[in-house]
Amino acid sequence: MYQNKIAMIAANPKLVGKLCDLIGSMPNIDFPTMGGKVFWDTLAESGGWKLQKNKLTDHCRLIDPSNIRRAWGSERAMMNALERLQPSTPVSNDYTPGYTSNSESRKVFCPNCGQKVPEGRFCKECGSRMD
């Protein structure tokens, strides 16, 4: 029974990301990481915390400044968790490495809530994807 399910995931690893999208946050055991230099894209950073997305499975994780995984799950759930951790620190949510947000950044209208927000991958007001 489990062998069939494992074989299904092995054949299509993106199923892990789709499962996370359905559930949101997953149970976590704090676990040291190597910082995500190979299999992870950093989607957002705030106060040393990183939201990263796995290149193979599309699931996301939240790692602290010491590279300890503190949570994992869907992209939206991890972005919400990151914003709750550091509400006074601007979250860089642009996929460009080294991006730092500033008041002179270009503003666009969110297609979901209609608010004028800094350009990026996520709306600063409602959290929805901007693409």
Backbone as a printed PyTorch tensor [residue, N CA C, xyz], in Angstrom:
tensor([[[  0.8290,  -1.1880,   0.0000],
         [  0.0000,   0.0000,   0.0000],
         [  0.8750,   1.2550,   0.0000]],

        [[  1.7970,   1.3730,   0.9570],
         [  2.6700,   2.5440,   1.0280],
         [  3.6440,   2.5770,  -0.1350]],

        [[  4.0560,   1.4040,  -0.6130],
         [  4.9980,   1.3480,  -1.7230],
         [  4.4120,   2.0060,  -2.9670]],

        [[  3.1060,   1.7950,  -3.2190],
         [  2.4490,   2.4180,  -4.3730],
         [  2.4490,   3.9340,  -4.2460]],

        [[  2.1740,   4.4490,  -3.0490],
         [  2.1310,   5.8980,  -2.8230],
         [  3.5260,   6.5040,  -2.9440]],

        [[  4.5280,   5.8150,  -2.4180],
         [  5.9050,   6.3000,  -2.5360],
         [  6.3360,   6.2820,  -4.0070]],

        [[  5.9660,   5.2540,  -4.7370],
         [  6.2970,   5.1820,  -6.1630],
         [  5.6130,   6.3090,  -6.9300]],

        [[  4.3760,   6.6520,  -6.5500],
         [  3.6530,   7.7390,  -7.2020],
         [  4.3630,   9.0780,  -6.9750]],

        [[  4.8200,   9.3280,  -5.7370],
         [  5.5410,  10.5650,  -5.4280],
         [  6.8890,  10.5800,  -6.1250]],

        [[  7.5690,   9.4350,  -6.1680],
         [  8.8640,   9.3700,  -6.8400],
         [  8.7230,   9.6790,  -8.3300]],

        [[  7.6020,   9.2680,  -8.9310],
         [  7.3750,   9.5210, -10.3500],
         [  6.9990,  10.9760, -10.6110]],

        [[  6.3980,  11.6360,  -9.6180],
         [  5.9840,  13.0310,  -9.7730],
         [  6.2080,  13.7730,  -8.4580]],

        [[  7.4420,  14.2400,  -8.1780],
         [  7.7540,  14.8670,  -6.8910],
         [  6.9570,  16.1360,  -6.6090]],

        [[  6.3960,  16.7800,  -7.6380],
         [  5.6090,  18.0070,  -7.4300],
         [  4.3210,  17.7230,  -6.6570]],

        [[  3.9580,  16.4410,  -6.5010],
         [  2.7860,  16.0910,  -5.6890],
         [  2.9480,  16.5530,  -4.2430]],

        [[  4.2000,  16.6000,  -3.7490],
         [  4.4580,  17.0630,  -2.3870],
         [  4.0170,  18.5190,  -2.2560]],

        [[  4.3790,  19.3540,  -3.2370],
         [  3.9720,  20.7560,  -3.2200],
         [  2.4690,  20.9120,  -3.3210]],

        [[  1.8290,  20.0860,  -4.1470],
         [  0.3670,  20.1600,  -4.2820],
         [ -0.3170,  19.7580,  -2.9770]],

        [[  0.2140,  18.7690,  -2.2820],
         [ -0.3230,  18.3700,  -0.9850],
         [ -0.2030,  19.5170,   0.0110]],

        [[  0.9550,  20.1730,   0.0120],
         [  1.1530,  21.3180,   0.9110],
         [  0.1760,  22.4380,   0.5940]],

        [[ -0.1070,  22.6620,  -0.7100],
         [ -1.0710,  23.6930,  -1.0840],
         [ -2.4530,  23.3830,  -0.5190]],

        [[ -2.8000,  22.1120,  -0.4560],
         [ -4.1090,  21.7220,   0.0900],
         [ -4.1730,  21.8730,   1.6050]],

        [[ -3.0800,  21.5490,   2.2810],
         [ -3.0750,  21.5110,   3.7400],
         [ -2.6220,  22.8260,   4.3620]],

        [[ -1.6420,  23.4960,   3.7810],
         [ -1.0910,  24.7280,   4.3550],
         [  0.1750,  24.4220,   5.1200]],

        [[  0.1530,  24.5930,   6.4310],
         [  1.3210,  24.2960,   7.2640],
         [  1.3450,  22.8150,   7.6040]],

        [[  2.5360,  22.2470,   7.5930],
         [  2.7200,  20.8330,   7.8940],
         [  3.3700,  20.6990,   9.2690]],

        [[  3.2110,  19.5530,   9.9280],
         [  3.9160,  19.3390,  11.2010],
         [  5.4190,  19.4500,  10.9810]],

        [[  6.1080,  20.0440,  11.9200],
         [  7.5350,  20.2920,  11.7390],
         [  8.3390,  19.8160,  12.9320]],

        [[  9.5270,  19.3190,  12.6480],
         [ 10.5580,  19.0820,  13.6510],
         [ 11.6770,  20.0380,  13.2830]],

        [[ 12.0550,  20.9320,  14.2110],
         [ 13.1380,  21.8670,  13.9300],
         [ 14.3670,  21.0670,  13.5290]],

        [[ 14.9180,  21.4090,  12.3730],
         [ 15.9900,  20.6000,  11.8170],
         [ 17.0250,  21.4950,  11.1590]],

        [[ 18.3310,  21.2790,  11.4210],
         [ 19.3530,  22.1020,  10.7880],
         [ 19.3990,  21.8740,   9.2780]],

        [[ 19.6540,  22.9460,   8.5390],
         [ 19.7750,  22.8620,   7.0820],
         [ 21.1450,  23.4040,   6.6810]],

        [[ 21.4520,  23.3030,   5.4260],
         [ 22.6970,  23.8740,   4.9210],
         [ 22.4460,  25.2310,   4.2540]],

        [[ 21.2480,  25.7960,   4.4530],
         [ 20.9500,  27.1250,   3.9370],
         [ 20.2990,  27.1500,   2.5660]],

        [[ 20.1340,  26.0050,   1.9470],
         [ 19.4200,  25.9490,   0.6770],
         [ 20.1860,  26.4610,  -0.5180]],

        [[ 21.4190,  26.0920,  -0.6510],
         [ 22.2260,  26.6100,  -1.7470],
         [ 22.0840,  25.8130,  -3.0490]],

        [[ 21.4960,  24.6070,  -2.9920],
         [ 21.4150,  23.7750,  -4.1870],
         [ 19.9750,  23.5470,  -4.6410]],

        [[ 19.1380,  23.0020,  -3.7770],
         [ 17.7960,  22.5930,  -4.1840],
         [ 16.7070,  23.5990,  -3.8400]],

        [[ 17.0710,  24.7910,  -3.3830],
         [ 16.0950,  25.7490,  -2.8880],
         [ 16.2590,  27.1150,  -3.5410]],

        [[ 15.1340,  27.7600,  -3.8680],
         [ 15.1070,  29.1530,  -4.2960],
         [ 14.6240,  29.9750,  -3.1170]],

        [[ 15.3150,  31.0630,  -2.7900],
         [ 14.8680,  31.9540,  -1.7300],
         [ 13.8460,  32.9080,  -2.3220]],

        [[ 12.6090,  32.8550,  -1.7970],
         [ 11.5200,  33.6830,  -2.3050],
         [ 11.4000,  34.9950,  -1.5450]],

        [[ 11.7280,  34.9710,  -0.2510],
         [ 11.5820,  36.1730,   0.5760],
         [ 12.5340,  36.0780,   1.7590]],

        [[ 12.9320,  37.2600,   2.2840],
         [ 13.7850,  37.3250,   3.4620],
         [ 13.3000,  38.4470,   4.3560]],

        [[ 13.4300,  38.2490,   5.6600],
         [ 13.0660,  39.2710,   6.6300],
         [ 13.8130,  39.0120,   7.9230]],

        [[ 14.6430,  39.9570,   8.3380],
         [ 15.3590,  39.8330,   9.6010],
         [ 16.2110,  38.5840,   9.7200]],

        [[ 16.7850,  38.1190,   8.6080],
         [ 17.6050,  36.9120,   8.6340],
         [ 16.8180,  35.6280,   8.3880]],

        [[ 15.4920,  35.6670,   8.4940],
         [ 14.6440,  34.5140,   8.2010],
         [ 14.4720,  34.4100,   6.6900]],

        [[ 14.3660,  33.1850,   6.1590],
         [ 14.2090,  32.9820,   4.7180],
         [ 13.0170,  32.0750,   4.4310]],

        [[ 12.2550,  32.4680,   3.4350],
         [ 11.2260,  31.6060,   2.8700],
         [ 11.8260,  31.0260,   1.6010]],

        [[ 11.9220,  29.6830,   1.5460],
         [ 12.5300,  29.0190,   0.4060],
         [ 11.5680,  28.0090,  -0.2030]],

        [[ 11.6750,  27.8390,  -1.5310],
         [ 10.8480,  26.8860,  -2.2630],
         [ 11.7410,  25.8270,  -2.8940]],

        [[ 11.3780,  24.5620,  -2.7030],
         [ 12.1550,  23.4610,  -3.2360],
         [ 12.0000,  23.3940,  -4.7530]],

        [[ 13.1190,  23.2980,  -5.4670],
         [ 13.1230,  23.2830,  -6.9210],
         [ 12.5140,  22.0100,  -7.5040]],

        [[ 12.5350,  20.9100,  -6.7410],
         [ 12.0300,  19.6380,  -7.2510],
         [ 10.5720,  19.3790,  -6.8890]],

        [[ 10.1950,  19.7290,  -5.6540],
         [  8.8640,  19.3610,  -5.1670],
         [  7.8900,  20.5310,  -5.0710]],

        [[  8.3790,  21.7620,  -5.1220],
         [  7.5570,  22.9790,  -4.9940],
         [  7.0010,  23.2060,  -3.5910]],

        [[  7.4450,  22.4500,  -2.5820],
         [  7.0050,  22.7890,  -1.2200],
         [  7.9400,  23.8570,  -0.6690]],

        [[  7.4850,  24.5690,   0.3410],
         [  8.2640,  25.6780,   0.8960],
         [  8.6490,  25.4000,   2.3410]],

        [[  9.6580,  26.1410,   2.7980],
         [ 10.0830,  26.0350,   4.1860],
         [ 10.4880,  27.4150,   4.6800]],

        [[ 10.4770,  27.5560,   5.9880],
         [ 10.8950,  28.7840,   6.6470],
         [ 12.0920,  28.4390,   7.5090]],

        [[ 13.2480,  29.0840,   7.2270],
         [ 14.4390,  28.8150,   8.0330],
         [ 14.8590,  30.0830,   8.7630]],

        [[ 15.3660,  29.8880,   9.9740],
         [ 15.7620,  31.0270,  10.8100],
         [ 17.1730,  31.4930,  10.4510]],

        [[ 17.6620,  32.5630,  11.0820],
         [ 18.9970,  33.0730,  10.7500],
         [ 20.1340,  32.0690,  10.9710]],

        [[ 19.8980,  31.0290,  11.7810],
         [ 20.9040,  29.9900,  12.0150],
         [ 20.7270,  28.8000,  11.0810]],

        [[ 19.8810,  28.9410,  10.0390],
         [ 19.5870,  27.8860,   9.0670],
         [ 18.9280,  26.6570,   9.6890]],

        [[ 18.0510,  26.8840,  10.6560],
         [ 17.2330,  25.8150,  11.2350],
         [ 15.8490,  25.8970,  10.5990]],

        [[ 15.3500,  24.7700,  10.0700],
         [ 13.9950,  24.7610,   9.5120],
         [ 13.0050,  24.8570,  10.6620]],

        [[ 12.1920,  25.9030,  10.6590],
         [ 11.2110,  26.1280,  11.7170],
         [  9.7890,  25.8110,  11.2830]],

        [[  9.5370,  25.7430,   9.9700],
         [  8.2020,  25.4090,   9.4690],
         [  8.3300,  24.9970,   8.0130]],

        [[  7.3440,  24.2550,   7.5280],
         [  7.2870,  23.9280,   6.1170],
         [  5.8430,  23.7120,   5.7180]],

        [[  5.5740,  23.8980,   4.4200],
         [  4.2190,  23.7560,   3.9150],
         [  4.0510,  24.5110,   2.6150]],

        [[  2.8500,  25.0920,   2.4320],
         [  2.5580,  25.8030,   1.1930],
         [  3.2460,  27.1620,   1.1770]],

        [[  3.3980,  27.7080,  -0.0070],
         [  4.0380,  29.0160,  -0.1700],
         [  3.2620,  30.1010,   0.5810]],

        [[  1.9480,  30.0980,   0.4540],
         [  1.1160,  31.1090,   1.1170],
         [  1.2150,  30.9970,   2.6390]],

        [[  1.1450,  29.7730,   3.1690],
         [  1.2230,  29.5860,   4.6260],
         [  2.5730,  30.0360,   5.1590]],

        [[  3.6490,  29.7550,   4.4260],
         [  4.9810,  30.1530,   4.8900],
         [  5.1850,  31.6650,   4.7720]],

        [[  4.6260,  32.2990,   3.7290],
         [  4.7250,  33.7610,   3.6100],
         [  3.9620,  34.4250,   4.7590]],

        [[  2.7770,  33.9160,   5.0790],
         [  2.0080,  34.4640,   6.2080],
         [  2.7810,  34.2990,   7.5160]],

        [[  3.4230,  33.1460,   7.7040],
         [  4.2050,  32.9110,   8.9200],
         [  5.3880,  33.8700,   8.9870]],

        [[  6.0610,  34.0950,   7.8680],
         [  7.1980,  35.0130,   7.8300],
         [  6.7550,  36.4270,   8.1810]],

        [[  5.6380,  36.8580,   7.6520],
         [  5.1530,  38.2090,   7.9500],
         [  4.7150,  38.3390,   9.4100]],

        [[  4.1910,  37.2690,  10.0060],
         [  3.8180,  37.3190,  11.4300],
         [  5.0410,  37.3740,  12.3370]],

        [[  6.1410,  36.7630,  11.9020],
         [  7.3660,  36.7500,  12.7060],
         [  7.9670,  38.1370,  12.8730]],

        [[  7.9770,  38.9190,  11.8340],
         [  8.6710,  40.1990,  11.8210],
         [  7.7610,  41.2840,  11.2480]],

        [[  6.6570,  41.6270,  11.9080],
         [  5.7160,  42.5790,  11.3060],
         [  6.3050,  43.9640,  11.0760]],

        [[  7.3280,  44.3730,  11.8240],
         [  7.8800,  45.7090,  11.6470],
         [  9.0240,  45.7420,  10.6370]],

        [[  9.4900,  44.5760,  10.1870],
         [ 10.5830,  44.5110,   9.2300],
         [ 10.0050,  44.2870,   7.8450]],

        [[ 10.3610,  45.1090,   6.8520],
         [  9.8450,  44.8800,   5.5060],
         [ 10.2960,  43.5200,   4.9830]],

        [[  9.3780,  42.8100,   4.3630],
         [  9.6970,  41.5090,   3.7910],
         [ 10.0300,  41.7090,   2.3240]],

        [[ 11.2180,  41.2580,   1.9430],
         [ 11.5970,  41.2890,   0.5380],
         [ 10.9850,  40.0590,  -0.1060]],

        [[  9.9970,  40.2590,  -0.9840],
         [  9.3440,  39.1120,  -1.5940],
         [  9.5150,  39.1230,  -3.1000]],

        [[ 10.6310,  39.6030,  -3.5560],
         [ 10.9460,  39.5900,  -4.9650],
         [ 11.9040,  38.4280,  -5.1940]],

        [[ 11.8220,  37.7730,  -6.3140],
         [ 12.6670,  36.6120,  -6.5580],
         [ 14.0860,  36.9940,  -6.9360]],

        [[ 14.3880,  38.2800,  -7.0670],
         [ 15.7210,  38.7150,  -7.4410],
         [ 16.6600,  38.5880,  -6.2610]],

        [[ 17.7510,  37.8090,  -6.3470],
         [ 18.6780,  37.6850,  -5.2270],
         [ 19.2470,  39.0510,  -4.8390]],

        [[ 19.3710,  39.2780,  -3.5450],
         [ 19.9310,  40.5250,  -3.0470],
         [ 18.9620,  41.6860,  -3.0600]],

        [[ 17.7070,  41.4300,  -3.3810],
         [ 16.7080,  42.4960,  -3.4220],
         [ 16.4980,  43.0850,  -2.0360]],

        [[ 16.4550,  44.3850,  -1.9400],
         [ 16.0810,  45.0450,  -0.6920],
         [ 14.9780,  46.0180,  -1.0100]],

        [[ 13.9230,  45.9860,  -0.2160],
         [ 12.8110,  46.8780,  -0.5070],
         [ 13.1540,  48.2790,  -0.0320]],

        [[ 12.6680,  49.2750,  -0.7410],
         [ 12.8370,  50.6500,  -0.3110],
         [ 11.6380,  51.4650,  -0.7540]],

        [[ 11.5090,  52.6650,  -0.2310],
         [ 10.3370,  53.4810,  -0.4960],
         [ 10.2740,  53.9500,  -1.9400]],

        [[ 11.3790,  53.8580,  -2.6780],
         [ 11.3950,  54.3060,  -4.0570],
         [ 11.0510,  53.1890,  -5.0390]],

        [[ 10.7190,  51.9810,  -4.5240],
         [ 10.4070,  50.8860,  -5.4260],
         [  9.1180,  51.1840,  -6.1860]],

        [[  9.0020,  50.5960,  -7.3510],
         [  7.8570,  50.8230,  -8.2220],
         [  6.5880,  50.2670,  -7.5890]],

        [[  5.4790,  51.0030,  -7.7050],
         [  4.1990,  50.5650,  -7.1430],
         [  3.3040,  50.0500,  -8.2690]],

        [[  2.5450,  48.9990,  -7.9700],
         [  1.6000,  48.4130,  -8.9220],
         [  0.2930,  48.1400,  -8.1980]],

        [[ -0.7610,  47.8710,  -8.9410],
         [ -2.0460,  47.5390,  -8.3430],
         [ -2.1960,  46.0310,  -8.2590]],

        [[ -2.6160,  45.5400,  -7.0860],
         [ -2.8420,  44.1080,  -6.8780],
         [ -4.0880,  43.6840,  -7.6520]],

        [[ -3.9990,  42.5990,  -8.4490],
         [ -5.1770,  42.1420,  -9.1900],
         [ -6.2580,  41.5400,  -8.2870]],

        [[ -5.8900,  41.1700,  -7.0590],
         [ -6.8590,  40.5550,  -6.1530],
         [ -7.6030,  41.5850,  -5.3010]],

        [[ -6.8440,  42.4690,  -4.6020],
         [ -7.4960,  43.4140,  -3.6820],
         [ -7.5510,  44.8400,  -4.2230]],

        [[ -6.8000,  45.1190,  -5.3110],
         [ -6.8440,  46.4380,  -5.9240],
         [ -5.9960,  47.5040,  -5.2420]],

        [[ -5.2580,  47.1410,  -4.1900],
         [ -4.4260,  48.1100,  -3.4750],
         [ -3.1570,  48.4120,  -4.2740]],

        [[ -2.6540,  49.6420,  -4.1480],
         [ -1.3870,  50.0200,  -4.7660],
         [ -0.2760,  49.6020,  -3.8050]],

        [[  0.5730,  48.6890,  -4.2640],
         [  1.5960,  48.0850,  -3.4050],
         [  2.9290,  48.0560,  -4.1360]],

        [[  4.0610,  47.8770,  -3.4020],
         [  5.3610,  47.7560,  -4.0730],
         [  5.3770,  46.5430,  -5.0010]],

        [[  6.0510,  46.7000,  -6.1300],
         [  6.1640,  45.6100,  -7.0870],
         [  6.8600,  44.4230,  -6.4370]],

        [[  6.3870,  43.2220,  -6.6900],
         [  6.9640,  42.0080,  -6.1400],
         [  6.1280,  40.8140,  -6.5320]],

        [[  6.4630,  39.6570,  -5.9960],
         [  5.7330,  38.4280,  -6.3270],
         [  4.4420,  38.2810,  -5.5340]],

        [[  4.3370,  38.9760,  -4.3760],
         [  3.1700,  38.8640,  -3.5150],
         [  2.6580,  40.2410,  -3.1460]],

        [[  1.3560,  40.3660,  -2.9600],
         [  0.7500,  41.6130,  -2.5130],
         [  1.0440,  41.8090,  -1.0270]],

        [[  1.5230,  42.9920,  -0.6500],
         [  1.8240,  43.2910,   0.7580],
         [  0.5460,  43.4190,   1.5930]],

        [[ -0.5910,  43.6480,   0.9430],
         [ -1.8530,  43.8290,   1.6570],
         [ -2.5900,  42.5120,   1.8980]],

        [[ -2.7890,  41.7280,   0.8090],
         [ -3.6150,  40.5140,   0.9430],
         [ -2.8090,  39.2230,   0.8290]],

        [[ -1.5440,  39.3030,   0.3880],
         [ -0.6960,  38.1060,   0.2970],
         [ -0.8570,  37.2960,  -0.9650]],

        [[ -1.7250,  37.7160,  -1.8840],
         [ -1.9310,  36.9360,  -3.0960],
         [ -0.7780,  37.1340,  -4.0690]],

        [[ -0.6190,  36.1730,  -4.9700],
         [  0.4370,  36.2470,  -5.9960],
         [  0.1220,  37.4070,  -6.9310]],

        [[  1.1650,  38.0890,  -7.3710],
         [  0.9810,  39.2380,  -8.2560],
         [  1.1330,  38.8870,  -9.7260]],

        [[  1.4490,  37.6180, -10.0490],
         [  1.6000,  37.2790, -11.4710],
         [  0.4520,  36.4790, -11.9890]]])
